[in-house]
Amino acid sequence: MAEPNMLVVLLGFLIVAISANQIAKQFQRIKLPLITGLLVIGALSGPFFLNLITPDSKEALKYVNEMSLAFIAFAAAGELYFKDLRSRINSIKWLTIGQLLITFLIITTALFFITELVPFTSNLNWSSRLSVALLIGTIFCARSPSSVIAVINEVRAKGPFTRSVMGTTVLMDFLVILLFATALSFALALELGGQLNFFFVIIILLDIALSIVLGFLYSLLLKSLLALKIRLSAKSILLLLIGFSAFYVGGFVALLGQKAFGISLHLEPLLICIVAGYRITNFTRYRQEFLKIIDDIGPYVYCAFFTSVGASLNIPLIYKVLPVALALVALNAGALFAGTAFGAKVSKEPTLNVSLYWMAFLTQAGVGLGLVTTVADAFPEWGQEFSTLVISVIILNQFIGPPLFKWAITKVKESRLKAPVPDFDGIRDAIIFGYESQSIALARQLQLQGWKVKLATRKQNITPEDYPDIDIRTIKGLDLDALKSLDAPLSEAIVLMLTDEENLQLCELIYQNIGTNDVVVRLNHRFNFDSFHKLGALVVDPSTAIVSLLDHFVRSPQATSLLLGMQSGQDTIDLQVLNQDLYGLPLRDLRLPSDTIILSIRRKGQMIISHGYTRLRKGDWITMVGSNESLRKMTLLFDNASN
């Protein structure tokens, strides 16, 4: 049978990977990580199902895996920035020690004694069983910064517990690669009949030392690359190629040692890359550019790597080893609890944190899967069975790890999810923070439209008698008590017209504790836009608002004047569907006045494309334009919640 053309294989895999990336996004809709979706789609594309990725593709995909593994090591090193870890260094140190010592020892020892019960290790000799136990124990210590970051971003977590978890996760990946290099050298020597003597230990130390020296040299190479005045896309490609070359440079040095000195060396490419990335991150001025490249190409690399790993899974074997995989999940969780509880106790963490830290470290994708792939290539006799078992455990942990981590964050009260939007009480309330001519004018304009407005200020020397038509409230501070004293939970809109720092402080409090649907912020500095946007605020930038308004007047003067309420007797309004008689009613059956038009429908924060057959749902926000009299009638129709 002819060997498959490598270019054809890679192009075919590229098509599968692109498709897998699109399909795997559907897994996020059911609260599962994208990585899990890529593994599943890869498995379905493999030889045991659709056979889109055949066993003949293995040699070609080896290049994809090696390039991806080098990138994963660079990415792990990019997260290891010690200046960001200083505030929690004591907890991070002891949590790391607890996992590297206690968790590793418990798993390795337990596995060595139960390997006779595992199908593919029951017939192996004691040295091979020890190798399997050591390698699994090491891989189970690997963490997943990407999964941890995803959960933290999802719940907007912030606090000492979260910082300790993040710092420990990235530090663990760095040290695990170092531990893995030792364990792999040890296992390879045992498989080749090595004896446990002084010379054996020296060879392992030499492997690690040479890998670190090469890592230092590679950091100089990366530094030279990042200093070049070329496009970022070109630097990204060259960075991948530099990482890829570590596998062959390491192999060349090992071959040189064998020919020149008769010494069998086993250099670790992942250690070379993580040392290089660590030096770029902590000791050069190119950290930001390095991280930018990692962020830009990361999704593409992860898509290719995890799809390839999924395609290599032996599906029938997964079914066979599932009971063992479930047992290993329980063993891993128990060992994690022991290791993290020890570290948290020694670092004098609160009692609640001691019992919860283990939940944060269950996810093991990324570096863990990379190490599995390396083992499978190094030990062809039992490598595939090994990888199938360990990947099964990693997938199971990907299902249970993120929900448990979210629960732990909530338990320690570091979750910053948005509070539920309060129910409409039938009165349109607004609060304006800031006492100035613009806020006074806005308050009067809203009152003319039937809104009940409060204007809040911390100024003490004001005279409310100057503005008898406006409800001016003096508050002591910008805190939750001040918001509650203003009846913020009853407000449909809150307008922030203070400094950006004060606005952001209030925006955070409203987001987490009040849940007001519409928070409008007057921006002072453009670079703060993203901070408010992430909190769902409607941002008005005075520096661009006038230009944008003039642009719309030039291109569409009639529509712009209409939307701004400048047409005589006409206006726009947002109405929420609260009348039960309207639930499920198609727009074509809605009895609108002849001078009223529906402009848009917003449902659960998303604008939907509406047509005559679009049915209204409870809580929908309808934007309509019409005469003032007609809009008053529609307000009564939509707000009639008592029907």
XYZ file of C-alpha atoms in Angstrom, residues 521-527 529 539-552:
22
model
C -21.834 56.195 31.704
C -20.394 59.491 30.500
C -16.795 58.615 29.636
C -13.890 60.928 30.476
C -10.964 58.966 29.011
C -11.232 56.688 25.985
C -8.878 54.024 27.405
C -14.097 52.193 27.567
C -21.002 54.291 27.251
C -21.253 57.850 25.907
C -17.905 59.266 24.821
C -18.214 63.086 24.624
C -15.088 63.299 22.451
C -16.767 61.343 19.624
C -20.490 61.779 20.341
C -20.824 65.134 18.561
C -18.949 63.916 15.472
C -21.101 60.762 15.335
C -24.283 62.811 15.751
C -23.318 65.233 12.954
C -22.435 62.249 10.730
C -25.907 60.772 11.225
